[in-house]
Coordinates of C-alpha atoms in Angstrom, one line a residue:
X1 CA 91.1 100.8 64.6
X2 CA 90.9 97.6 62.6
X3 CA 87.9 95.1 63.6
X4 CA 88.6 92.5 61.4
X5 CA 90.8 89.6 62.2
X6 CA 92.3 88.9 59.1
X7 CA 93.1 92.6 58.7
X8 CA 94.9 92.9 61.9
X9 CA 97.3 90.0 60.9
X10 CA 97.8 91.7 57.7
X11 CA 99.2 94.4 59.6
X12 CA 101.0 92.7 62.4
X13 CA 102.3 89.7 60.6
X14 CA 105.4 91.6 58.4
X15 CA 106.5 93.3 61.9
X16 CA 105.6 90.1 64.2
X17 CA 106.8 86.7 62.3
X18 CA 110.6 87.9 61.3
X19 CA 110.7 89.4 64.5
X20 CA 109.6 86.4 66.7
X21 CA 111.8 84.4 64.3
X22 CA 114.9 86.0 65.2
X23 CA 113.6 84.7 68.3
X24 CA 113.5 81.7 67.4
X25 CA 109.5 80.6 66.8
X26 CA 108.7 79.3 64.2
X27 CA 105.9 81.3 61.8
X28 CA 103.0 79.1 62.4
X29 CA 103.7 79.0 66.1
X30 CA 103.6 83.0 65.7
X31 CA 100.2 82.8 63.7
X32 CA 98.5 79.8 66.8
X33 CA 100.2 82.2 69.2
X34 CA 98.4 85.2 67.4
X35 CA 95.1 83.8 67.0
X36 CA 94.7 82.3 70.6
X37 CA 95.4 86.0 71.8
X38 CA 92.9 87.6 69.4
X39 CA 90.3 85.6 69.5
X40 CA 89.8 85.6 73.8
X41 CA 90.1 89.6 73.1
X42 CA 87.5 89.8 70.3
X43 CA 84.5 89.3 72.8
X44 CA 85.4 92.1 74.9
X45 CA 86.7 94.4 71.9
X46 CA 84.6 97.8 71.5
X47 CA 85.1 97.5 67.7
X48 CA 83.0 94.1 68.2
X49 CA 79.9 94.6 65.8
X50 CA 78.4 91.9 68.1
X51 CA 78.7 93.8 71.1
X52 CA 75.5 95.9 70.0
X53 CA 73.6 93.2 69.4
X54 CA 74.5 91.1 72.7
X55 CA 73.8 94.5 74.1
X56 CA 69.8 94.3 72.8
X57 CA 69.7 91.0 74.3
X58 CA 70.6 91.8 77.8
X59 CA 68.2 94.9 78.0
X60 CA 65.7 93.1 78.0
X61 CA 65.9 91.2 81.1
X62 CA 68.3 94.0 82.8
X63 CA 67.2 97.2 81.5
X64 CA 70.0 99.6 83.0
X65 CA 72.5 97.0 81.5
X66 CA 75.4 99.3 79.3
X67 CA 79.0 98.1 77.3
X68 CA 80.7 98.6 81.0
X69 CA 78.1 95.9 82.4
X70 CA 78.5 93.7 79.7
X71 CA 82.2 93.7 79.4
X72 CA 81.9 92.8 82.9
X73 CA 80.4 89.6 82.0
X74 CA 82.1 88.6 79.2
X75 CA 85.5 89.1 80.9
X76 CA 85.7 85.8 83.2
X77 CA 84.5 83.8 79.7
X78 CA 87.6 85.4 77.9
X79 CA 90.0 84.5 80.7
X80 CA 88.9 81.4 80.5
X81 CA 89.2 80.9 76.8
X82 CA 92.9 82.3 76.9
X83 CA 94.0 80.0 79.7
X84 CA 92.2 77.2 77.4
X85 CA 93.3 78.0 74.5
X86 CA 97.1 78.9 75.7
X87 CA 97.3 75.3 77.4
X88 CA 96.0 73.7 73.8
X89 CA 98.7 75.4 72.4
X90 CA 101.6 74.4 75.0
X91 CA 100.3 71.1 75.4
X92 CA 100.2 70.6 71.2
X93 CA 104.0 71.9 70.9
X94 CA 105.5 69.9 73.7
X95 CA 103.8 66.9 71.9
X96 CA 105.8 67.4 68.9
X97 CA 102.7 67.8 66.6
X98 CA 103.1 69.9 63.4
X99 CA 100.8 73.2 63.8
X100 CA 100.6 73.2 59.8
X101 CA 101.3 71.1 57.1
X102 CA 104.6 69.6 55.9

């Protein structure tokens, strides 16, 4: 139960980079591929120390709002950010352009 995102990489990255790389993606590709993943999730994440917050927010114009009914409306925004972000990423490597530099 990690909420940060730099912590989760830590974690995933020595298991995830040589794995994909036997693969045959490159790291960076692994990291873009990491991060547009994550950060549609975050929104919708129960470890989100945002979601409380957003939470407040909504009570007060729909007072028998909960997590379930806010999930619910966050959900459409996250697909949307992942079909985004995933055709950034395609449309950036079938361009040819470096993700890092070098």
């Amino acid at each position: 139960m990690v909420s940060s995102a730099s912590a989760k990489w830590a974690f995933l990255a020595p298991v995830l980079v040589p794995m994909l790389a036997q693969a045959g993606m490159r790291p960076e590709l692994v990291q873009a591929a990491y991060r547009v993943g994550d950060s549609c999730t975050n929104p919708i994440a129960p470890l989100n120390a945002y979601l409380v917050i957003i939470l407040v927010a909504i009570r007060r114009w729909q007072p028998d709002a909960g997590i379930g009914t806010l999930i619910a409306l966050l959900v459409p925004y996250c697909i949307a950010a992942l079909v985004t972000w995933t055709a950034f990423l395609v449309a950036w490597e079938s361009l040819g352009i470096p993700l890092g530099p070098g």
